[in-house]
Tab-separated table of C-alpha atoms in Angstrom:
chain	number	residue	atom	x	y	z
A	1	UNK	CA	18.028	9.527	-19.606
A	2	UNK	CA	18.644	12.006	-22.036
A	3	UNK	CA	17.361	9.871	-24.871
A	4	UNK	CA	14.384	8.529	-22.920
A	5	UNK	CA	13.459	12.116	-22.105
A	6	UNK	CA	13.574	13.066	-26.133
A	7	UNK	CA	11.329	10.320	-27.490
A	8	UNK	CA	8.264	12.300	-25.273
A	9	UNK	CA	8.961	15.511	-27.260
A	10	UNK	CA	8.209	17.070	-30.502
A	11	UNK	CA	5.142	16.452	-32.250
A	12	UNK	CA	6.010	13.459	-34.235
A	13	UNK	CA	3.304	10.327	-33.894
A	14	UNK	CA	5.698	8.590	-31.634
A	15	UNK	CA	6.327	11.444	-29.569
A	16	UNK	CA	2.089	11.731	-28.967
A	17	UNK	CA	2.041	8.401	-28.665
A	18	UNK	CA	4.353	7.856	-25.955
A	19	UNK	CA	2.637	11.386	-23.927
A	20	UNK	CA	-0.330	10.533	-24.657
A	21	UNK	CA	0.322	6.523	-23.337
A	22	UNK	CA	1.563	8.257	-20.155
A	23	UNK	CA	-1.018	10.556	-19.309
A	24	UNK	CA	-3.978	8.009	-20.038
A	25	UNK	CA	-2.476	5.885	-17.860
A	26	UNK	CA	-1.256	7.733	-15.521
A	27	UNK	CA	-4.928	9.750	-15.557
A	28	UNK	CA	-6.578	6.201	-15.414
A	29	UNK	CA	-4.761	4.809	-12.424
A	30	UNK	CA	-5.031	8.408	-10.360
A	31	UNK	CA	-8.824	7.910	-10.964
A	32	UNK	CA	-8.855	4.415	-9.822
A	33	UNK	CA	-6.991	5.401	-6.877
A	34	UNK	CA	-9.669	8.222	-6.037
A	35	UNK	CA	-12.406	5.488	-7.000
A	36	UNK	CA	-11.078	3.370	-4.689
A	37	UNK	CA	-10.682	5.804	-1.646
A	38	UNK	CA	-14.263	6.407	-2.407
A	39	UNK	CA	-15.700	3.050	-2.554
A	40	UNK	CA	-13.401	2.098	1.124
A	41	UNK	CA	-14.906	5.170	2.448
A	42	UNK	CA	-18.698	4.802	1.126
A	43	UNK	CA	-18.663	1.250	2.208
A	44	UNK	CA	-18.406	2.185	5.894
A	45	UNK	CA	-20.756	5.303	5.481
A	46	UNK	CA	-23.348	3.406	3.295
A	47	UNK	CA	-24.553	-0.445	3.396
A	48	UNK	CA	-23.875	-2.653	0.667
A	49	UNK	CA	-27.718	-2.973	-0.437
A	50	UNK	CA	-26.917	0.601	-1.776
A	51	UNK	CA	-23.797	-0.225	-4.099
A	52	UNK	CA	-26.551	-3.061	-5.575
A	53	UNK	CA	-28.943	-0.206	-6.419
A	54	UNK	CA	-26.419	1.957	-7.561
A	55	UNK	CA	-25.059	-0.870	-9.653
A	56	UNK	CA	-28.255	-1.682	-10.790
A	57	UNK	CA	-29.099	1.886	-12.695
A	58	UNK	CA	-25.418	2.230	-13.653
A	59	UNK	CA	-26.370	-0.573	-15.915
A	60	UNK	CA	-29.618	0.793	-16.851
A	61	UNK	CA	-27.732	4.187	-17.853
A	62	UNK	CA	-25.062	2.663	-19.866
A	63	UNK	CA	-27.567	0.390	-21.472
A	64	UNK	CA	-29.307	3.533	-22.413
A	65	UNK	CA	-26.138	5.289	-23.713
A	66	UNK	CA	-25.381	2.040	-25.682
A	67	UNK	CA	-28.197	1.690	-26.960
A	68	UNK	CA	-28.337	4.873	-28.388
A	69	UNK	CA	-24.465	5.331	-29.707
A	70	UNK	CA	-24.656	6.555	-33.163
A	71	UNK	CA	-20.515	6.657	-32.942
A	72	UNK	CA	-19.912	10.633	-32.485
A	73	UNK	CA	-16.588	10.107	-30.969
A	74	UNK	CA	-15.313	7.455	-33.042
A	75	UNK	CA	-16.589	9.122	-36.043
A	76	UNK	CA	-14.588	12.261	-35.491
A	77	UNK	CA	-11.156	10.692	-34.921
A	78	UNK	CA	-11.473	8.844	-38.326
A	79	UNK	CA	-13.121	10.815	-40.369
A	80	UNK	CA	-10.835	13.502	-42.781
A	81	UNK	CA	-13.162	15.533	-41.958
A	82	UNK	CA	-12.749	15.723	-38.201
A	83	UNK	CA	-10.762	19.374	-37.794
A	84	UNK	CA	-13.914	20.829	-39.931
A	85	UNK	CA	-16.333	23.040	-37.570
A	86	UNK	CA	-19.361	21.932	-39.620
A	87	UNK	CA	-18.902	18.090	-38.978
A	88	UNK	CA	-18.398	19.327	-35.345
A	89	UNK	CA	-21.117	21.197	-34.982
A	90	UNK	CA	-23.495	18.469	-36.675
A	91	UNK	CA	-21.610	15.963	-34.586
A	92	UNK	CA	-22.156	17.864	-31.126
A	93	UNK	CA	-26.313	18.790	-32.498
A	94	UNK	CA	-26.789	15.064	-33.149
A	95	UNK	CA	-25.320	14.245	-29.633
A	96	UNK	CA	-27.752	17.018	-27.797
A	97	UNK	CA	-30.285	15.350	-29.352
A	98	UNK	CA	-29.474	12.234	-28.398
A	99	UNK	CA	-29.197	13.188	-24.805
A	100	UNK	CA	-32.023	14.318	-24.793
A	101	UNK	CA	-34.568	11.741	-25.634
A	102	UNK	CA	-31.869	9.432	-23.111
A	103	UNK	CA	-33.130	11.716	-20.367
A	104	UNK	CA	-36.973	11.200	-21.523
A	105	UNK	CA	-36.220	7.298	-22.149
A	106	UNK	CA	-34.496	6.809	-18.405
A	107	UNK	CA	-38.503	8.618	-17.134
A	108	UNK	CA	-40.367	5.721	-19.035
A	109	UNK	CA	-38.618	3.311	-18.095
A	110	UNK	CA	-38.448	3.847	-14.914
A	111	UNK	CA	-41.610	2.289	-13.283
A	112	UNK	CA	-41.607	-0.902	-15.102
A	113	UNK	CA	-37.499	-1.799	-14.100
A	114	UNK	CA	-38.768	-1.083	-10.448
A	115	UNK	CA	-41.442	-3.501	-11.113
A	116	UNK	CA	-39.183	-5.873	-12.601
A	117	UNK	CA	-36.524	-6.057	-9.681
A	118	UNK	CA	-38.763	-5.340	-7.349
A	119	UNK	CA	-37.151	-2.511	-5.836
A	120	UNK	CA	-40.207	0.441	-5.663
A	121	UNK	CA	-37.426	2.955	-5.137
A	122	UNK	CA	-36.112	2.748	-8.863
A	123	UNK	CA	-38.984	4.818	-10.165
A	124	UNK	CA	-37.815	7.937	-8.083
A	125	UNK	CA	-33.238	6.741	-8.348
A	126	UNK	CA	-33.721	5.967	-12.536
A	127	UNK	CA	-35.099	9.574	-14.413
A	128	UNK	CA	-32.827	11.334	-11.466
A	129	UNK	CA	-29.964	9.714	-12.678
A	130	UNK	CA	-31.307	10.383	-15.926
A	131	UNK	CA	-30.331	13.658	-15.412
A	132	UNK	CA	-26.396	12.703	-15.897
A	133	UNK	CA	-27.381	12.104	-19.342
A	134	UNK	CA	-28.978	14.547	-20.570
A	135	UNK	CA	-25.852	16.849	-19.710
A	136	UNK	CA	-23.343	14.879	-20.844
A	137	UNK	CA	-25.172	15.553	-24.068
A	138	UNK	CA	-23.898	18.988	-24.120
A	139	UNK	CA	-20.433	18.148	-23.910
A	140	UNK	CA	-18.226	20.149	-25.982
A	141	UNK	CA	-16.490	18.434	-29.077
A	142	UNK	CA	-13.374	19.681	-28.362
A	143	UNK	CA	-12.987	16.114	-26.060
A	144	UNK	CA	-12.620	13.954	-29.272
A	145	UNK	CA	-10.688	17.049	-30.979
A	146	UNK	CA	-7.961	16.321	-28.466
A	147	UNK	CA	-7.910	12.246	-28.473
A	148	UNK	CA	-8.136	12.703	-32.266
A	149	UNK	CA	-4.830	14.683	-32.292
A	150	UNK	CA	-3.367	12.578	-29.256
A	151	UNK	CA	-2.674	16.020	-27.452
A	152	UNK	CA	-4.646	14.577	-23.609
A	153	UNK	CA	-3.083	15.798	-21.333
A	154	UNK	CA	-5.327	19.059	-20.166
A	155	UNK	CA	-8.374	16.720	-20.746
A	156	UNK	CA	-6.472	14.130	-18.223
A	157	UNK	CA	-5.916	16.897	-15.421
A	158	UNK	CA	-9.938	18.092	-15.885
A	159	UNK	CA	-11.472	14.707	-15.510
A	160	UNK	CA	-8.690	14.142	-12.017
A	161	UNK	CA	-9.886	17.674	-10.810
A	162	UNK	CA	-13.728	17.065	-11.140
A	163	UNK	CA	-13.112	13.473	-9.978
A	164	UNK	CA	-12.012	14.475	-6.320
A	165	UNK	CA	-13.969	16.856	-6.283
A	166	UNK	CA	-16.917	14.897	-6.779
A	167	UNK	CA	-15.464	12.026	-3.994
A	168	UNK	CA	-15.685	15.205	-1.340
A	169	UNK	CA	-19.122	15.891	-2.517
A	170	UNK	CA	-20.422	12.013	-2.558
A	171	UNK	CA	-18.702	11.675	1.095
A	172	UNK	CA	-20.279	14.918	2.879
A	173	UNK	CA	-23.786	13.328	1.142
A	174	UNK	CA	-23.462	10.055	2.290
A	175	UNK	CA	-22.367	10.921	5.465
A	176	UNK	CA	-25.328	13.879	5.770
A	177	UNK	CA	-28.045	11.685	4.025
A	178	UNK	CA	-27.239	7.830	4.656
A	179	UNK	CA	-28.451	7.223	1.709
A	180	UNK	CA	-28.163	5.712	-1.852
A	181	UNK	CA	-29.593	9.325	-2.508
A	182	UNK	CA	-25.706	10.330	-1.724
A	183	UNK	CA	-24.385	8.351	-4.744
A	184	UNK	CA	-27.138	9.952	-7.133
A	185	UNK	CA	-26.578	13.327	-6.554
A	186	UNK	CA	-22.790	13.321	-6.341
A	187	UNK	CA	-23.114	11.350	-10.305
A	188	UNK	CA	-25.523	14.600	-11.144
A	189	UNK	CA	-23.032	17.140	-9.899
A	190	UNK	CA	-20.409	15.509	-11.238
A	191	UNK	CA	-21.718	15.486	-15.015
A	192	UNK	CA	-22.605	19.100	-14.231
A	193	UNK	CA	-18.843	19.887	-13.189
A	194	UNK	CA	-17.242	18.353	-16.208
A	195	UNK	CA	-19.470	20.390	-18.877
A	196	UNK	CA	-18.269	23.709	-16.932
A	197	UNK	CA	-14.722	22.728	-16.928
A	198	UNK	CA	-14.455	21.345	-20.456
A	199	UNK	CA	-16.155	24.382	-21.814
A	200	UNK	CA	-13.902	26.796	-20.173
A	201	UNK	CA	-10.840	25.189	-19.978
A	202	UNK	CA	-10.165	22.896	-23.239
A	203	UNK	CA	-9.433	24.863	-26.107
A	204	UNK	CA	-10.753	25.290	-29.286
A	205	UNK	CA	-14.110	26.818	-30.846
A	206	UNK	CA	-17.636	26.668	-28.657
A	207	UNK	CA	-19.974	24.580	-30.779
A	208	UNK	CA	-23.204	25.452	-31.583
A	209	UNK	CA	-26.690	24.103	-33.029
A	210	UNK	CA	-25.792	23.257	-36.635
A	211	UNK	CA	-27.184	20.811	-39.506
A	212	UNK	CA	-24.757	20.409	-42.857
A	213	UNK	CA	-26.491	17.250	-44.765
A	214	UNK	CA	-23.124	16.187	-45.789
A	215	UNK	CA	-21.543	15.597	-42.470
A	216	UNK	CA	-24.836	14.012	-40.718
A	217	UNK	CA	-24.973	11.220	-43.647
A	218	UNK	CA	-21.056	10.548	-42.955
A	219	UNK	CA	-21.933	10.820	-39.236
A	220	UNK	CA	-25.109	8.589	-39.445
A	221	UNK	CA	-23.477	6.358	-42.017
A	222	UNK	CA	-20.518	5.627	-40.472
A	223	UNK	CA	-22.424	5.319	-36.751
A	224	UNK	CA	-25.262	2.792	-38.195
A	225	UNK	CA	-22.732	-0.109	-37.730
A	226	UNK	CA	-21.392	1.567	-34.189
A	227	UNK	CA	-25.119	1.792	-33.037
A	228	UNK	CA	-25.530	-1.920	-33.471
A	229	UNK	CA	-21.882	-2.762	-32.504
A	230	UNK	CA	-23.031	-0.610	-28.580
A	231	UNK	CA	-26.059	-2.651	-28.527
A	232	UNK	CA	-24.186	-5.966	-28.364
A	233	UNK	CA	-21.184	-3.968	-26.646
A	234	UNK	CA	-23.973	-3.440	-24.037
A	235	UNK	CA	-24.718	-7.038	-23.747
A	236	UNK	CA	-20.884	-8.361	-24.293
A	237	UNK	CA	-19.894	-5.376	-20.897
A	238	UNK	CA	-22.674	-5.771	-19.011
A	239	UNK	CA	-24.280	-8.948	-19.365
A	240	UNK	CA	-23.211	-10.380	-16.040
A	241	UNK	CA	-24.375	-7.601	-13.848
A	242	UNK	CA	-28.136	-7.830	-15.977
A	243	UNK	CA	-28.153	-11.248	-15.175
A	244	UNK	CA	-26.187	-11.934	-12.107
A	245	UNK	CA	-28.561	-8.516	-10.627
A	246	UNK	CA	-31.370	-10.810	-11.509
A	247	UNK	CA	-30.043	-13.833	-9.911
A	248	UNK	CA	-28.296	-12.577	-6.458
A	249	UNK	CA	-29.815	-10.760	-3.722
A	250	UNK	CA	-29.178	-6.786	-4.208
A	251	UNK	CA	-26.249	-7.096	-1.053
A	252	UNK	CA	-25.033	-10.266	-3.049
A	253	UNK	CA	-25.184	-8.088	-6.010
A	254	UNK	CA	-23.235	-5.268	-4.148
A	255	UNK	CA	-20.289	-7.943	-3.229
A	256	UNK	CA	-20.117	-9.078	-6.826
A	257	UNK	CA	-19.139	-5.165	-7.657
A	258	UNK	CA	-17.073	-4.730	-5.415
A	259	UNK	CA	-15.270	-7.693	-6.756
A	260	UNK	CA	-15.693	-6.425	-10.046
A	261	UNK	CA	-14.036	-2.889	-9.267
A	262	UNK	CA	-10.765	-4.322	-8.680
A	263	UNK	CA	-10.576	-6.973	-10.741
A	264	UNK	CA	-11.411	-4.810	-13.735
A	265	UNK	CA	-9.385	-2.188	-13.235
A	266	UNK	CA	-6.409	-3.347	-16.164
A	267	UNK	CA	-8.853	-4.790	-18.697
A	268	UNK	CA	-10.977	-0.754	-18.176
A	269	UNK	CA	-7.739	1.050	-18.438
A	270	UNK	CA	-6.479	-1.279	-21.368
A	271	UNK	CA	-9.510	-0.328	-23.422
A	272	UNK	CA	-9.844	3.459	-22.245
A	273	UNK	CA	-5.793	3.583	-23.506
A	274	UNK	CA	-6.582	1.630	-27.067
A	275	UNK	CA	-9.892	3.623	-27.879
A	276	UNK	CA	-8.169	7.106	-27.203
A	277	UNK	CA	-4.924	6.378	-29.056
A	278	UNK	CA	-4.526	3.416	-31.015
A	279	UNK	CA	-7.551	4.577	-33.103
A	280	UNK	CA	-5.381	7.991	-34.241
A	281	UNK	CA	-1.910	5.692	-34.472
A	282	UNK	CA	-3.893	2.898	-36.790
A	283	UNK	CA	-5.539	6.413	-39.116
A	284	UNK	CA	-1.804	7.616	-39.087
A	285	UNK	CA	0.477	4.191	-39.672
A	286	UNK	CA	-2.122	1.448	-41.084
A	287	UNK	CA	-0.346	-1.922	-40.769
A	288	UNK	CA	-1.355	-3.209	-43.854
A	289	UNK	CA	0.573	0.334	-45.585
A	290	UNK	CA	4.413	-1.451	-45.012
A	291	UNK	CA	5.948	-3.586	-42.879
A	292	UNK	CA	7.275	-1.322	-40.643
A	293	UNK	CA	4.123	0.158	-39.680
A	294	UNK	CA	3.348	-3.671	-38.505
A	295	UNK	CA	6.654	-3.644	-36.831
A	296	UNK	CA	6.030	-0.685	-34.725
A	297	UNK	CA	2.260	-1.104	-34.050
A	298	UNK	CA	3.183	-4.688	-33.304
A	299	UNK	CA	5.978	-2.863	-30.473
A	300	UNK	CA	3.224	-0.870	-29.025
A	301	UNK	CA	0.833	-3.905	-28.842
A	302	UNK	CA	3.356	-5.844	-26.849
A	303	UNK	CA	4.039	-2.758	-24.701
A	304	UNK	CA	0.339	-2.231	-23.960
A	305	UNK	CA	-0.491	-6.347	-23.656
A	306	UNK	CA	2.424	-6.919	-21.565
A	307	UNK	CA	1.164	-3.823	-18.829
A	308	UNK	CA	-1.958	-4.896	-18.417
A	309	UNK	CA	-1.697	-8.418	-17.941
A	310	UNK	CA	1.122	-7.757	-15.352
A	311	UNK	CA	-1.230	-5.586	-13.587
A	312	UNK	CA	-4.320	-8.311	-13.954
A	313	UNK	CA	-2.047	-11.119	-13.191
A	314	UNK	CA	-1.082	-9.256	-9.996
A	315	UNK	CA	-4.790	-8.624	-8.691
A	316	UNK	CA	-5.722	-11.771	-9.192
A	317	UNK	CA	-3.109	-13.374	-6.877
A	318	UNK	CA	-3.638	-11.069	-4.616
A	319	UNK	CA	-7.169	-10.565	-4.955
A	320	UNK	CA	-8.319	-12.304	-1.202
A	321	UNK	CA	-5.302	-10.284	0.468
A	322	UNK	CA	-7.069	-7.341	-1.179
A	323	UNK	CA	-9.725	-7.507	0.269
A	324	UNK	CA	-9.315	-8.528	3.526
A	325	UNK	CA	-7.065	-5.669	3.842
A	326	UNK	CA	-9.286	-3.138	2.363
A	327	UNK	CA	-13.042	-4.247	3.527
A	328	UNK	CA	-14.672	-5.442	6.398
A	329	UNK	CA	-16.180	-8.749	7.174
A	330	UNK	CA	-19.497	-8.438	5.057
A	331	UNK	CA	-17.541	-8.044	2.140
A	332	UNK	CA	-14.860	-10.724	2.628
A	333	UNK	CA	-16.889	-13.046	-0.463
A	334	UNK	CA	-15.639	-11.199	-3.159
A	335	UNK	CA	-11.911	-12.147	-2.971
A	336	UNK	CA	-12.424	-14.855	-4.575
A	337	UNK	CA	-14.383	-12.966	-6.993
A	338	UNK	CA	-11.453	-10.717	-7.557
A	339	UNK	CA	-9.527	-13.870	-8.367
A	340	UNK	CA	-12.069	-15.056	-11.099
A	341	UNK	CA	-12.901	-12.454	-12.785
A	342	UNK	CA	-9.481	-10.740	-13.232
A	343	UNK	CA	-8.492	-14.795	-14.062
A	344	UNK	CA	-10.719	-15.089	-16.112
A	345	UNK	CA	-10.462	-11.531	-18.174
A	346	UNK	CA	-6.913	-12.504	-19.286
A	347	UNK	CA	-8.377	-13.826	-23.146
A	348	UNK	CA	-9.884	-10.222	-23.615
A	349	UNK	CA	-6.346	-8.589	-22.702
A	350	UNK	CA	-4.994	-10.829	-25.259
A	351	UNK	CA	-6.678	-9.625	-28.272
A	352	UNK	CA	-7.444	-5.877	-26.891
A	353	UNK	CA	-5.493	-3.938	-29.781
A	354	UNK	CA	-6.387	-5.357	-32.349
A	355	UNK	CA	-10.241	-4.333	-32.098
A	356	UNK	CA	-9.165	-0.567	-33.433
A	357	UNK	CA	-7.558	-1.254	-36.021
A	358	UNK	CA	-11.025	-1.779	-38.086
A	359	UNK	CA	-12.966	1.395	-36.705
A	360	UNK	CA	-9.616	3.244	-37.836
A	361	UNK	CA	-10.153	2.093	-40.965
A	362	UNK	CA	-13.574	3.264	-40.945
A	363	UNK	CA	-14.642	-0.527	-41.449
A	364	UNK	CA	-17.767	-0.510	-38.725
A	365	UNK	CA	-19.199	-3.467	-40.237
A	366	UNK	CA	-17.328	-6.381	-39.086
A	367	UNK	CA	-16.654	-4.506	-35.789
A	368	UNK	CA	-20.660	-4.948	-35.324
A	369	UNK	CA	-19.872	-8.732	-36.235
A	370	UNK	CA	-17.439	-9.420	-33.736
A	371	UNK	CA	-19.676	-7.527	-31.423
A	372	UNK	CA	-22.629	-10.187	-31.844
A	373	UNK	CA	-20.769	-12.863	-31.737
A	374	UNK	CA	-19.227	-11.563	-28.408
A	375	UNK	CA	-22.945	-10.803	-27.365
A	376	UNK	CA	-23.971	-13.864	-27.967
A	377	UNK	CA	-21.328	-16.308	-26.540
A	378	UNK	CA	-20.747	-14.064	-23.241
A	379	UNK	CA	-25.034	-14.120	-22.273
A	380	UNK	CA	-24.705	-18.001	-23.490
A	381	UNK	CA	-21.590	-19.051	-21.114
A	382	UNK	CA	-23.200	-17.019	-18.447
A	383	UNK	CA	-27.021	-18.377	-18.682
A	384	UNK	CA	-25.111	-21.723	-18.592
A	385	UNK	CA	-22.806	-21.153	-15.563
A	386	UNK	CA	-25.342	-19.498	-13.500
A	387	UNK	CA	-27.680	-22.166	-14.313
A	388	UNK	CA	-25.399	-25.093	-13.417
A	389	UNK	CA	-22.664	-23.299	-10.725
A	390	UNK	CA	-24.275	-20.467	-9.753
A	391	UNK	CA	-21.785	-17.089	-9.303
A	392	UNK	CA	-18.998	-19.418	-9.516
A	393	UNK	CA	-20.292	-20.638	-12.583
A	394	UNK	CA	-21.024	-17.432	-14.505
A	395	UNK	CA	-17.378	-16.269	-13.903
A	396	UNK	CA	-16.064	-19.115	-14.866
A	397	UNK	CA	-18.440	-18.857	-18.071
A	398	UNK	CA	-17.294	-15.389	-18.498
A	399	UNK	CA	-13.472	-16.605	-19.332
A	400	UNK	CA	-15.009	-19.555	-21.495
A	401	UNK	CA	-16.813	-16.838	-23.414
A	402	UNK	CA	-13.278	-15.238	-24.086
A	403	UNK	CA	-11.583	-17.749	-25.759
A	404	UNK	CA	-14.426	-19.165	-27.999
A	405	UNK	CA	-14.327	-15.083	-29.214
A	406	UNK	CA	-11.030	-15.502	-30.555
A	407	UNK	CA	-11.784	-16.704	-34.237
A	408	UNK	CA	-13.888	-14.011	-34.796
A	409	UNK	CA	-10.927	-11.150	-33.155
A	410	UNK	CA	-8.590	-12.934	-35.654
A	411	UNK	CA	-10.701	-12.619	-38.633
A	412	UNK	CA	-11.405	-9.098	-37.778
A	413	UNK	CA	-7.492	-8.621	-37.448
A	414	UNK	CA	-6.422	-10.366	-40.431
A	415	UNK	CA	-8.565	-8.259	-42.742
A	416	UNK	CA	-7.307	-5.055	-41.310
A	417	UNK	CA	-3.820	-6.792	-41.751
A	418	UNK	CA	-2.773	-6.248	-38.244
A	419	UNK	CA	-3.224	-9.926	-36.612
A	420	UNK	CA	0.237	-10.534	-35.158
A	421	UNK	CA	0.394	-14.649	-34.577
A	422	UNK	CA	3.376	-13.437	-32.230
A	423	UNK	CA	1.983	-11.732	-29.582
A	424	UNK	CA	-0.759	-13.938	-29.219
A	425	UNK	CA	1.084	-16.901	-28.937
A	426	UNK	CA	3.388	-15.470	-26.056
A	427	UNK	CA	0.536	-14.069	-24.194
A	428	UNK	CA	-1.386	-17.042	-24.210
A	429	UNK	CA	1.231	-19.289	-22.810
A	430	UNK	CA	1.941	-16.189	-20.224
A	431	UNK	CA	-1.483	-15.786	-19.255
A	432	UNK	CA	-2.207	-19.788	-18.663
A	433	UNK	CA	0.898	-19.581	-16.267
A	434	UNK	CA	-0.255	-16.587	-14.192
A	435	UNK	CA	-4.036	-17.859	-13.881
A	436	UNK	CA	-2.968	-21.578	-12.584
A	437	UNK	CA	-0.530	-19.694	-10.192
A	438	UNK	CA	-3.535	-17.709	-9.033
A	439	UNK	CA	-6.000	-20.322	-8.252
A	440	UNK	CA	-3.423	-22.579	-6.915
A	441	UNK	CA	-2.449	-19.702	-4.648
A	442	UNK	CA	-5.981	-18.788	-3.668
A	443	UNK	CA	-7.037	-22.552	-3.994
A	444	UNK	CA	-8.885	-22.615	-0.282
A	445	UNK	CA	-11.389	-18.895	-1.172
A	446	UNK	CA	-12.324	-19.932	-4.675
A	447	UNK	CA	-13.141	-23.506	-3.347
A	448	UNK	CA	-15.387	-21.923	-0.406
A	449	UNK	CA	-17.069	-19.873	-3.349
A	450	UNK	CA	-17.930	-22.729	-5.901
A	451	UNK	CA	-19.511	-24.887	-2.745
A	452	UNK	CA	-21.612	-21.599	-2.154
């Protein structure tokens, strides 16, 4: 005990690694858990016609965000220059900015998504939410200060605090209002929470309005690649709810997410845990340096692989127990959505790590490759599987999507000298096991959902 206790202290790389591993995931699950006691809650308070809106401009909002990511964050914890209060300043001036004219872009395009889904109440939902935005602009960068320097663990307990909070707030709304106005306003205050708390309580210099020349061409030049790489991100994360949304009915729509919630819940944690740490452990210990920084990134991988395709592997056989447990009878359809899509994510758990290794390396370019490509083949294998099987069809296109991706992971991986042959080997062979055990355990649901 004594010797598990003293790898978690001291400042070493491996001591930060192993807090910081803990409180991400310990901070991830905790708000999963509060997510979750929100969304059983809201479901009975609201109808699910309002978790299809809501869906709907949580979509349009990250598509904005995407779409406009000139790679602050991921520019700071590379850079050599990311403890200098210049580049931070620039950094948090360009990101003001930026909210900014996200704020003005969610008013414009406000009318014409209402017009194109048909839902008249988007025009008045979309530059409200808009608001969310334009805060989070403000944001202090003392956030990627900490991931940068693996020291989360304050950050962790803010984001909890403000998080139940805000599930008090959305539940006295929807419960006052009846409303999808309830799920607006609680996303408003809770932006509006988070800027007050990380300002007072992380430490570290306030920023303020500043323009150094030098750090906004490193910023811009290293973000041109990350801008393009969000884009297709965008597209690659979201593709199925912009065209699934368009497809299914907007309570259909609100089953699908539901399904999607708990079925993504590994795969969201897995890449929230590899964007805030493996990023600083592949700056500090490249691979391609010696062989045993390969040997102990390649421990870590298998630690971090191994934990979330337990955890997937786990919802997805028990995904139709899940919800009939949790929901009521209107939402009883997306079991067997549970069981595809967490089924289906296991080739993205597979290659997860390795996807950092490049941005650590400051290497944006072929991270923007592997981004198209995943753009491309996930809207492809879901046009086609909507087309031909409907929702059945699109999730199953979603895990066909995943493995046709992997050439383009490995050749990513390879030049960054990290590819481990390895771990992908084993996980493959586990993860083909734990998805024919699903279906075949939850053969009767996800044959009731392909005849749909």
């Amino acid at each position: 005990m004594q010797a598990l206790v003293s790898k978690f202290r001291g400042s070493s790389l491996d001591a930060r690694f192993m807090r910081s591993s803990m409180f991400t995931l310990g901070g991830y699950a905790s708000g999963q858990f509060l997510r979750l006691a929100s969304n059983l809650i809201l479901t009975r308070l609201l109808f699910p016609e309002a978790f299809g809106m809501m869906a709907l401009v949580s979509v349009i909002m990250q598509g904005l965000a995407m779409f406009s990511d000139v790679g602050v964050s991921p520019s700071i914890m590379q850079s050599k220059r990311g403890d200098d209060q210049k580049f931070l300043d620039t950094a948090w001036t360009i990101q003001v900015i930026r909210g900014v004219f996200l704020w003005i872009a969610a008013c414009l395009l406000a009318v014409p998504v209402a017009s194109l889904y048909g839902e008249p109440l988007l025009a008045w939902i979309l530059p409200s939410a808009g608001i969310s935005l334009l805060v989070a602009g403000f944001n202090p960068t003392r956030l990627d200060t900490a991931s940068r320097h693996l020291l989360i663990g304050r950050l962790t307990g803010l984001d909890l605090a403000v998080q139940a909070l805000t599930l008090v707030i959305a539940i006295l709304l929807s419960w006052y209002l009846q409303s999808v106005w309830a799920l607006v306003i609680s996303g408003i205050v809770s932006t509006i929470l988070l800027l007050f708390a990380y300002n007072i309580f992380l430490p570290g210099q306030r920023n303020r309005f500043q323009w150094e020349s030098e750090a906004a061409a490193e910023l811009i030049g290293f973000g041109k690649w990350i801008f393009l790489s969000t884009i297709c991100g965008f597209l690659y994360m979201q593709g199925d709810k912009l065209l699934i949304g368009k497809f299914l009915t907007l309570d259909q729509f609100g089953i699908y997410n539901i399904g999607f919630f708990l079925a993504s819940f590994p795969l969201l944690m897995g890449s929230m845990m590899t964007r805030k740490i493996l990023i600083p452990v592949y700056r500090e210990r490249p691979p391609a340096e010696s062989e045993e920084n390969f040997r102990k990134l390649q421990k870590m991988r298998f630690l971090l692989t191994a934990g979330m395709m337990a955890l997937t592997g786990s919802v997805s056989v028990a995904g139709v127990v899940l919800i009939d447990l949790m929901y009521d009878a209107r939402y009883l359809m997306a079991g067997p959505v549970v069981v595809l899509i967490a089924a289906m994510q296991m080739p993205q758990l597979l290659v997860l790590t390795y996807e950092q290794a490049a941005l650590a390396a400051g290497d944006s370019r072929r991270f923007f490759v592997l981004s198209v490509a995943r753009a491309v083949l996930v809207l492809g294998c879901l046009y086609t599987g909507l087309r031909f099987g409907g929702l059945f069809g699109a999730l199953i296109g979603q895990g066909v999507a995943g493995v046709a991706a992997y050439p383009f992971v490995v050749w990513l991986a390879r030049h960054a000298q990290a590819w481990d042959a390895k771990h992908d080997a084993v996980f493959a062979c586990i993860g083909a096991i734990v998805i024919a055990f699903a279906l075949w355990i939850n053969l009767d649901a996800v044959v009731a959902l392909a005849s749909e």
